[in-house]
Amino acid sequence: MKRETREARSPGEALHECPADWDPRSQEVLSDQIGAYDRMRERCPVARSDYLGWSLFRHQDVLRVITDHETFSNVVSRHPSVPNGMDPPEHTLYRRMIEPYFAPERIAAFEPVFRGIARDLVDALGRDLPCDVIRHFAEPYAVRIQCAFLGWPESLRAPLLQWVYRNRAATLARDTEAMASVALEFDGHIRSQLEVRERAGDAAADDLTTCLLRQSVDGHRLQHSEIVSILRNWTVGELGTIAACVGIILHFLAERPDVQDLLRRDRTRLAQAIEEILRLHGPLVSNRRVATREVIVGGRTFAAGDRITVMWVSANRDGEAFEDAGQFRLERDQSQNLLYGAGIHVCPGAALARMQLNTVIDEVLDGLEPFSLAPGTGPVRAIYPASGFSSLVLKAA
């Protein structure tokens, strides 16, 4: 009878009789996510909770799951997600379709645009210090470069940031009504952009959003729902993670004047430093998968349909994968760094993100005098599902 009940439930709703190993939403975890995940990796590296299902904290377990798409499916929601929430062969078709949007020549064409945005924000920041660089620099940078990349108007910047805040709150609370509401809100923003371009016809702006309207896959023109899903994936990832990355990097450099000084003198080390800083403090906490069959991971048995959460932040701090994992090493080999994932779902926009981060930090080091943390003002850590900082006040050193 129990077997029949398990199989009748939708993916991610498998029944368990064992008690939870941890509470991802406890104050202890939310107040210091990185420290909590480090402790879980040592104490209970494969842990069950009602909120996240099975959570994996070790690098080897995370890598196993994300590179075995036949056993661990990306179809984790009842709502379509293109292409992140797909498995082959469907994923293969859509992934092949979107990859040209992140081709090197397209990315290179945007570098001067992003640099100009960064320079404007750095100029304003230099006049405003001390100030909260998350609200006044990192988040504005993320939303402005995303609107520039997709060809969206300035009027969408503020609504998009407010949408990100509401989406995070709904996700943390697992409030399905609120999550559905914010999803519809986002759909409305994007559909309005599609309608503007359709009304313009051949005179529509030659931007990425217009290109998607004219895009075909497997012999059919993309539907509006597919375009909205693609743009939602790109935008959620961009606004949340780029803003988190900028805050994390600025915090690190404020605390490590030796590294800040080195990078001011030698920008050729910047890209390498950013990869290592973001390995230490990941901007993206986790991703989800669903088991397609019964499987043993780390000595624990997952049933078909079980929800799985891979904890990127923890995996990249695993001492089994990185020597002195908790220490900053500029010369570290980054080949095992899961910052942008691995396998068939590795982030298609990794090169774009690297360029965006290198550009903005390069402009910070050019345009700002040495900076440090402002005393008595935090910083305030972000809480799940976000990473980094919700507030970070810097001052001139």
Tab-separated table of C-alpha atoms in Angstrom:
chain	number	residue	atom	x	y	z
A	1	MET	CA	0.000	0.000	0.000
A	2	LYS	CA	2.798	2.415	0.843
A	3	ARG	CA	4.447	1.665	-2.510
A	4	GLU	CA	1.246	2.508	-4.358
A	5	THR	CA	0.863	5.754	-2.414
A	6	ARG	CA	4.435	6.802	-3.187
A	7	GLU	CA	4.084	6.156	-6.901
A	8	ALA	CA	0.766	8.011	-7.062
A	9	ARG	CA	2.286	11.230	-5.770
A	10	SER	CA	3.808	13.815	-8.067
A	11	PRO	CA	7.617	14.272	-8.243
A	12	GLY	CA	9.040	15.937	-5.179
A	13	GLU	CA	6.257	14.673	-2.890
A	14	ALA	CA	7.578	11.244	-1.901
A	15	LEU	CA	6.700	10.138	1.622
A	16	HIS	CA	9.252	9.588	4.387
A	17	GLU	CA	8.836	8.236	7.856
A	18	CYS	CA	12.299	9.190	9.133
A	19	PRO	CA	12.677	12.438	11.102
A	20	ALA	CA	14.267	15.525	9.592
A	21	ASP	CA	18.048	15.915	10.004
A	22	TRP	CA	18.025	19.711	10.025
A	23	ASP	CA	15.884	22.813	9.560
A	24	PRO	CA	17.159	25.021	6.697
A	25	ARG	CA	14.949	27.883	7.901
A	26	SER	CA	16.106	27.878	11.507
A	27	GLN	CA	17.609	31.078	12.864
A	28	GLU	CA	20.935	29.318	13.329
A	29	VAL	CA	21.125	28.521	9.612
A	30	LEU	CA	19.691	31.760	8.245
A	31	SER	CA	21.977	33.930	10.366
A	32	ASP	CA	25.121	32.314	8.903
A	33	GLN	CA	24.394	30.105	5.919
A	34	ILE	CA	28.004	29.368	5.004
A	35	GLY	CA	28.966	28.369	8.540
A	36	ALA	CA	25.842	26.225	8.895
A	37	TYR	CA	26.445	24.430	5.601
A	38	ASP	CA	30.083	23.821	6.515
A	39	ARG	CA	28.938	22.154	9.733
A	40	MET	CA	26.340	20.060	7.916
A	41	ARG	CA	28.962	18.869	5.415
A	42	GLU	CA	30.995	17.469	8.304
A	43	ARG	CA	28.139	16.259	10.500
A	44	CYS	CA	25.473	15.049	8.057
A	45	PRO	CA	26.541	15.476	4.423
A	46	VAL	CA	23.334	13.942	3.043
A	47	ALA	CA	20.525	15.422	5.103
A	48	ARG	CA	16.749	15.371	4.923
A	49	SER	CA	14.395	18.227	5.736
A	50	ASP	CA	10.732	18.855	5.103
A	51	TYR	CA	11.579	22.130	3.367
A	52	LEU	CA	14.312	21.058	0.905
A	53	GLY	CA	13.926	17.277	0.724
A	54	TRP	CA	17.406	15.732	0.535
A	55	SER	CA	20.260	18.247	0.735
A	56	LEU	CA	23.741	17.344	-0.499
A	57	PHE	CA	26.730	19.197	0.968
A	58	ARG	CA	29.793	17.303	-0.345
A	59	HIS	CA	31.462	18.179	-3.629
A	60	GLN	CA	31.570	14.558	-4.831
A	61	ASP	CA	27.840	14.035	-4.184
A	62	VAL	CA	26.832	17.311	-5.808
A	63	LEU	CA	29.002	16.588	-8.851
A	64	ARG	CA	27.523	13.106	-9.165
A	65	VAL	CA	23.964	14.428	-9.148
A	66	ILE	CA	24.444	17.303	-11.592
A	67	THR	CA	26.295	15.142	-14.134
A	68	ASP	CA	23.802	12.236	-14.107
A	69	HIS	CA	20.668	13.735	-15.645
A	70	GLU	CA	19.143	10.308	-16.253
A	71	THR	CA	18.971	9.513	-12.527
A	72	PHE	CA	18.524	13.073	-11.267
A	73	SER	CA	16.031	15.034	-13.330
A	74	ASN	CA	15.842	18.812	-13.741
A	75	VAL	CA	12.075	18.673	-14.194
A	76	VAL	CA	11.342	19.845	-10.660
A	77	SER	CA	8.237	21.974	-11.140
A	78	ARG	CA	4.780	21.510	-12.587
A	79	HIS	CA	5.351	24.779	-14.456
A	80	PRO	CA	7.520	24.729	-17.618
A	81	SER	CA	11.043	26.124	-17.311
A	82	VAL	CA	12.954	26.579	-20.579
A	83	PRO	CA	15.557	25.079	-20.739
A	84	ASN	CA	16.657	24.811	-17.075
A	85	GLY	CA	13.737	22.632	-16.047
A	86	MET	CA	14.063	20.182	-18.927
A	87	ASP	CA	15.838	16.892	-19.558
A	88	PRO	CA	17.113	15.501	-22.883
A	89	PRO	CA	16.027	15.258	-25.608
A	90	GLU	CA	13.850	18.354	-25.056
A	91	HIS	CA	16.607	20.159	-23.171
A	92	THR	CA	19.070	19.506	-25.989
A	93	LEU	CA	16.889	21.277	-28.562
A	94	TYR	CA	16.302	24.394	-26.478
A	95	ARG	CA	19.855	24.547	-25.165
A	96	ARG	CA	21.189	24.471	-28.725
A	97	MET	CA	18.789	27.285	-29.580
A	98	ILE	CA	19.820	29.638	-26.747
A	99	GLU	CA	23.607	29.139	-26.840
A	100	PRO	CA	24.182	31.581	-29.750
A	101	TYR	CA	22.743	34.341	-27.551
A	102	PHE	CA	25.865	33.932	-25.403
A	103	ALA	CA	28.368	33.628	-28.253
A	104	PRO	CA	31.728	35.371	-27.673
A	105	GLU	CA	31.129	38.039	-30.317
A	106	ARG	CA	27.728	38.940	-28.860
A	107	ILE	CA	29.180	39.171	-25.353
A	108	ALA	CA	32.093	41.298	-26.550
A	109	ALA	CA	29.688	43.759	-28.182
A	110	PHE	CA	28.088	44.477	-24.799
A	111	GLU	CA	31.338	45.066	-22.901
A	112	PRO	CA	31.501	48.830	-23.643
A	113	VAL	CA	27.834	49.200	-22.673
A	114	PHE	CA	28.339	47.471	-19.326
A	115	ARG	CA	31.545	49.399	-18.703
A	116	GLY	CA	29.742	52.681	-19.247
A	117	ILE	CA	27.015	51.653	-16.772
A	118	ALA	CA	29.623	50.595	-14.219
A	119	ARG	CA	31.568	53.837	-14.645
A	120	ASP	CA	28.460	55.960	-14.079
A	121	LEU	CA	27.618	54.050	-10.912
A	122	VAL	CA	31.203	54.182	-9.636
A	123	ASP	CA	31.283	57.955	-10.139
A	124	ALA	CA	28.107	58.306	-8.077
A	125	LEU	CA	29.396	55.887	-5.454
A	126	GLY	CA	32.591	57.876	-5.012
A	127	ARG	CA	30.528	60.927	-4.128
A	128	ASP	CA	28.206	59.047	-1.744
A	129	LEU	CA	30.557	56.977	0.442
A	130	PRO	CA	29.935	55.849	3.077
A	131	CYS	CA	26.780	54.171	1.782
A	132	ASP	CA	25.089	50.812	1.356
A	133	VAL	CA	26.701	49.444	-1.791
A	134	ILE	CA	24.099	46.681	-2.200
A	135	ARG	CA	21.146	49.046	-2.700
A	136	HIS	CA	23.098	51.892	-4.278
A	137	PHE	CA	25.548	50.008	-6.480
A	138	ALA	CA	25.317	46.198	-6.798
A	139	GLU	CA	21.576	45.954	-7.396
A	140	PRO	CA	21.382	48.972	-9.749
A	141	TYR	CA	24.295	47.544	-11.736
A	142	ALA	CA	22.584	44.152	-12.063
A	143	VAL	CA	19.246	45.549	-13.206
A	144	ARG	CA	20.747	48.128	-15.580
A	145	ILE	CA	22.996	45.652	-17.385
A	146	GLN	CA	20.165	43.146	-17.653
A	147	CYS	CA	17.818	45.703	-19.189
A	148	ALA	CA	20.595	46.754	-21.566
A	149	PHE	CA	21.315	43.139	-22.540
A	150	LEU	CA	17.664	42.372	-23.305
A	151	GLY	CA	16.674	45.761	-24.728
A	152	TRP	CA	14.219	46.613	-21.952
A	153	PRO	CA	13.291	50.204	-21.026
A	154	GLU	CA	14.516	52.143	-18.000
A	155	SER	CA	10.946	52.100	-16.635
A	156	LEU	CA	11.291	48.367	-15.883
A	157	ARG	CA	14.296	48.727	-13.561
A	158	ALA	CA	12.454	49.535	-10.325
A	159	PRO	CA	9.606	47.019	-10.895
A	160	LEU	CA	12.134	44.259	-11.598
A	161	LEU	CA	14.049	44.894	-8.365
A	162	GLN	CA	10.830	44.919	-6.338
A	163	TRP	CA	9.836	41.694	-8.053
A	164	VAL	CA	13.113	40.055	-6.995
A	165	TYR	CA	12.500	40.987	-3.343
A	166	ARG	CA	8.944	39.601	-3.383
A	167	ASN	CA	10.022	36.427	-5.163
A	168	ARG	CA	12.703	35.733	-2.535
A	169	ALA	CA	10.263	36.256	0.327
A	170	ALA	CA	7.671	33.966	-1.230
A	171	THR	CA	10.268	31.268	-1.930
A	172	LEU	CA	11.620	31.329	1.629
A	173	ALA	CA	8.112	31.081	3.068
A	174	ARG	CA	7.187	28.395	0.490
A	175	ASP	CA	4.009	30.453	0.022
A	176	THR	CA	2.571	28.912	-3.124
A	177	GLU	CA	-0.071	31.614	-3.594
A	178	ALA	CA	2.513	34.388	-3.318
A	179	MET	CA	4.891	32.510	-5.624
A	180	ALA	CA	2.134	32.168	-8.226
A	181	SER	CA	1.314	35.858	-7.870
A	182	VAL	CA	4.889	37.033	-8.399
A	183	ALA	CA	5.242	34.675	-11.363
A	184	LEU	CA	2.176	36.253	-12.991
A	185	GLU	CA	3.563	39.704	-12.242
A	186	PHE	CA	6.804	38.878	-14.049
A	187	ASP	CA	4.916	37.349	-16.957
A	188	GLY	CA	2.978	40.591	-17.294
A	189	HIS	CA	6.157	42.683	-17.522
A	190	ILE	CA	7.629	40.466	-20.220
A	191	ARG	CA	4.444	39.998	-22.240
A	192	SER	CA	4.111	43.771	-22.428
A	193	GLN	CA	7.588	43.936	-23.981
A	194	LEU	CA	6.660	41.237	-26.485
A	195	GLU	CA	3.474	43.077	-27.425
A	196	VAL	CA	5.390	46.327	-28.026
A	197	ARG	CA	7.674	44.532	-30.453
A	198	GLU	CA	4.862	42.706	-32.209
A	199	ARG	CA	2.995	45.967	-32.790
A	200	ALA	CA	6.163	47.508	-34.221
A	201	GLY	CA	6.624	44.637	-36.654
A	202	ASP	CA	9.685	45.068	-38.868
A	203	ALA	CA	10.424	48.374	-37.113
A	204	ALA	CA	10.904	46.667	-33.732
A	205	ALA	CA	14.194	47.305	-31.981
A	206	ASP	CA	16.910	44.845	-32.984
A	207	ASP	CA	17.525	43.454	-29.492
A	208	LEU	CA	17.621	40.029	-27.837
A	209	THR	CA	13.948	40.110	-26.886
A	210	THR	CA	12.963	40.801	-30.495
A	211	CYS	CA	15.284	38.017	-31.640
A	212	LEU	CA	13.485	35.557	-29.376
A	213	LEU	CA	10.132	36.590	-30.866
A	214	ARG	CA	11.471	35.572	-34.278
A	215	GLN	CA	13.225	32.445	-33.001
A	216	SER	CA	12.269	28.919	-34.039
A	217	VAL	CA	13.136	25.615	-32.420
A	218	ASP	CA	12.524	22.147	-33.840
A	219	GLY	CA	10.599	23.662	-36.741
A	220	HIS	CA	8.169	25.843	-34.776
A	221	ARG	CA	8.199	29.500	-33.733
A	222	LEU	CA	8.689	30.000	-30.002
A	223	GLN	CA	5.430	30.535	-28.152
A	224	HIS	CA	5.032	33.516	-25.826
A	225	SER	CA	4.981	31.193	-22.817
A	226	GLU	CA	8.333	29.706	-23.881
A	227	ILE	CA	9.896	33.153	-24.376
A	228	VAL	CA	8.622	34.303	-20.992
A	229	SER	CA	10.116	31.207	-19.368
A	230	ILE	CA	13.491	31.760	-21.054
A	231	LEU	CA	13.575	35.420	-20.052
A	232	ARG	CA	12.467	34.620	-16.509
A	233	ASN	CA	15.355	32.170	-16.140
A	234	TRP	CA	17.851	34.661	-17.505
A	235	THR	CA	16.531	37.550	-15.437
A	236	VAL	CA	16.176	35.771	-12.088
A	237	GLY	CA	19.701	34.422	-12.430
A	238	GLU	CA	21.133	37.743	-13.545
A	239	LEU	CA	19.530	40.076	-11.033
A	240	GLY	CA	20.005	37.846	-8.018
A	241	THR	CA	23.420	36.372	-8.616
A	242	ILE	CA	25.206	39.325	-10.228
A	243	ALA	CA	24.131	41.669	-7.433
A	244	ALA	CA	25.179	39.050	-4.861
A	245	CYS	CA	28.539	38.555	-6.618
A	246	VAL	CA	29.335	42.265	-6.630
A	247	GLY	CA	28.506	42.552	-2.931
A	248	ILE	CA	30.541	39.475	-2.017
A	249	ILE	CA	33.586	40.678	-3.946
A	250	LEU	CA	33.435	44.203	-2.505
A	251	HIS	CA	33.064	42.803	1.016
A	252	PHE	CA	36.084	40.552	0.540
A	253	LEU	CA	38.243	43.352	-0.850
A	254	ALA	CA	37.176	45.667	1.975
A	255	GLU	CA	38.281	43.050	4.524
A	256	ARG	CA	41.474	42.154	2.651
A	257	PRO	CA	43.332	45.396	1.846
A	258	ASP	CA	46.350	43.318	0.792
A	259	VAL	CA	44.336	41.668	-2.015
A	260	GLN	CA	42.668	44.968	-2.898
A	261	ASP	CA	46.067	46.606	-3.231
A	262	LEU	CA	47.459	43.730	-5.307
A	263	LEU	CA	44.550	43.924	-7.766
A	264	ARG	CA	44.833	47.696	-8.021
A	265	ARG	CA	48.441	47.209	-9.118
A	266	ASP	CA	47.931	44.136	-11.304
A	267	ARG	CA	44.574	43.756	-13.091
A	268	THR	CA	45.753	40.637	-14.879
A	269	ARG	CA	45.016	38.770	-11.627
A	270	LEU	CA	41.440	40.080	-11.376
A	271	ALA	CA	39.579	37.266	-13.146
A	272	GLN	CA	41.425	34.627	-11.124
A	273	ALA	CA	40.752	36.469	-7.863
A	274	ILE	CA	37.027	36.762	-8.592
A	275	GLU	CA	36.707	33.004	-9.214
A	276	GLU	CA	38.409	32.240	-5.899
A	277	ILE	CA	36.425	34.819	-3.913
A	278	LEU	CA	33.161	33.406	-5.284
A	279	ARG	CA	34.293	29.853	-4.549
A	280	LEU	CA	34.722	30.848	-0.914
A	281	HIS	CA	31.373	32.624	-0.746
A	282	GLY	CA	29.035	31.397	-3.447
A	283	PRO	CA	26.423	33.788	-4.859
A	284	LEU	CA	23.956	30.990	-5.606
A	285	VAL	CA	23.064	28.775	-2.655
A	286	SER	CA	21.415	25.785	-4.282
A	287	ASN	CA	19.584	24.118	-7.155
A	288	ARG	CA	16.968	21.399	-7.237
A	289	ARG	CA	16.727	17.967	-8.810
A	290	VAL	CA	14.289	15.022	-8.575
A	291	ALA	CA	15.321	11.359	-8.362
A	292	THR	CA	13.947	9.300	-11.259
A	293	ARG	CA	14.601	5.941	-9.593
A	294	GLU	CA	15.676	4.501	-6.275
A	295	VAL	CA	19.326	5.386	-5.714
A	296	ILE	CA	21.833	5.446	-2.855
A	297	VAL	CA	23.816	8.628	-2.266
A	298	GLY	CA	26.216	8.931	0.641
A	299	GLY	CA	24.804	5.802	2.245
A	300	ARG	CA	21.195	7.060	2.195
A	301	THR	CA	18.450	5.766	-0.055
A	302	PHE	CA	16.447	8.126	-2.237
A	303	ALA	CA	13.163	6.936	-3.694
A	304	ALA	CA	11.908	7.762	-7.162
A	305	GLY	CA	10.261	11.185	-6.933
A	306	ASP	CA	12.330	12.405	-3.977
A	307	ARG	CA	13.292	16.087	-4.034
A	308	ILE	CA	17.039	16.805	-3.946
A	309	THR	CA	18.801	20.102	-3.253
A	310	VAL	CA	22.440	20.469	-4.297
A	311	MET	CA	24.197	22.979	-2.038
A	312	TRP	CA	26.690	24.811	-4.252
A	313	VAL	CA	27.981	26.989	-1.409
A	314	SER	CA	28.989	23.954	0.634
A	315	ALA	CA	30.379	21.853	-2.239
A	316	ASN	CA	32.822	24.598	-3.223
A	317	ARG	CA	34.204	24.723	0.329
A	318	ASP	CA	34.749	20.964	0.625
A	319	GLY	CA	38.263	20.116	1.807
A	320	GLU	CA	38.139	16.848	-0.133
A	321	ALA	CA	37.993	18.839	-3.374
A	322	PHE	CA	40.047	21.918	-2.430
A	323	GLU	CA	43.150	21.977	-0.242
A	324	ASP	CA	42.772	24.514	2.594
A	325	ALA	CA	39.270	25.063	1.244
A	326	GLY	CA	38.453	27.878	3.657
A	327	GLN	CA	41.481	29.945	2.647
A	328	PHE	CA	41.861	32.399	-0.243
A	329	ARG	CA	44.514	31.179	-2.671
A	330	LEU	CA	44.976	33.343	-5.722
A	331	GLU	CA	46.876	30.659	-7.631
A	332	ARG	CA	44.353	27.886	-6.918
A	333	ASP	CA	43.350	25.520	-9.728
A	334	GLN	CA	39.683	26.371	-10.375
A	335	SER	CA	38.864	23.333	-12.520
A	336	GLN	CA	36.726	21.813	-9.731
A	337	ASN	CA	34.945	25.076	-8.955
A	338	LEU	CA	31.173	24.575	-9.370
A	339	LEU	CA	30.418	28.295	-9.457
A	340	TYR	CA	28.706	27.910	-12.837
A	341	GLY	CA	27.651	24.288	-12.420
A	342	ALA	CA	28.736	21.308	-14.513
A	343	GLY	CA	27.329	18.776	-16.938
A	344	ILE	CA	24.680	19.483	-19.560
A	345	HIS	CA	23.095	22.194	-17.388
A	346	VAL	CA	26.287	24.203	-16.878
A	347	CYS	CA	25.380	27.904	-16.989
A	348	PRO	CA	25.192	29.017	-20.648
A	349	GLY	CA	25.844	32.615	-19.581
A	350	ALA	CA	29.046	31.919	-17.628
A	351	ALA	CA	31.258	33.894	-20.024
A	352	LEU	CA	28.803	36.803	-19.934
A	353	ALA	CA	28.741	36.813	-16.128
A	354	ARG	CA	32.532	36.704	-15.921
A	355	MET	CA	32.798	39.686	-18.263
A	356	GLN	CA	30.173	41.636	-16.313
A	357	LEU	CA	31.968	41.027	-13.012
A	358	ASN	CA	35.460	41.699	-14.322
A	359	THR	CA	34.219	44.930	-15.889
A	360	VAL	CA	32.476	46.311	-12.818
A	361	ILE	CA	35.271	45.457	-10.368
A	362	ASP	CA	37.863	46.860	-12.777
A	363	GLU	CA	35.908	50.136	-12.802
A	364	VAL	CA	35.631	50.115	-9.000
A	365	LEU	CA	39.385	49.732	-8.624
A	366	ASP	CA	39.967	52.472	-11.198
A	367	GLY	CA	37.401	54.935	-9.907
A	368	LEU	CA	37.421	54.537	-6.127
A	369	GLU	CA	40.102	55.242	-3.601
A	370	PRO	CA	40.933	52.313	-1.278
A	371	PHE	CA	37.829	51.343	0.711
A	372	SER	CA	36.981	49.375	3.849
A	373	LEU	CA	33.962	48.332	5.896
A	374	ALA	CA	32.230	51.142	7.731
A	375	PRO	CA	32.358	50.395	11.480
A	376	GLY	CA	29.150	49.758	13.405
A	377	THR	CA	26.960	49.219	10.334
A	378	GLY	CA	26.867	45.489	9.682
A	379	PRO	CA	27.233	43.979	7.150
A	380	VAL	CA	23.866	42.191	7.085
A	381	ARG	CA	23.928	38.727	5.540
A	382	ALA	CA	21.288	37.751	2.992
A	383	ILE	CA	19.009	34.855	3.902
A	384	TYR	CA	17.953	31.850	1.867
A	385	PRO	CA	17.304	31.576	-1.035
A	386	ALA	CA	19.603	34.580	-1.525
A	387	SER	CA	23.320	34.664	-0.745
A	388	GLY	CA	25.822	37.412	-0.073
A	389	PHE	CA	24.618	40.486	1.789
A	390	SER	CA	21.365	42.398	2.019
A	391	SER	CA	23.272	45.425	3.338
A	392	LEU	CA	26.947	46.354	3.073
A	393	VAL	CA	28.206	49.797	4.019
A	394	LEU	CA	31.640	50.801	2.725
A	395	LYS	CA	33.719	53.868	3.466
A	396	ALA	CA	36.939	55.324	2.168
A	397	ALA	CA	39.824	53.588	3.924
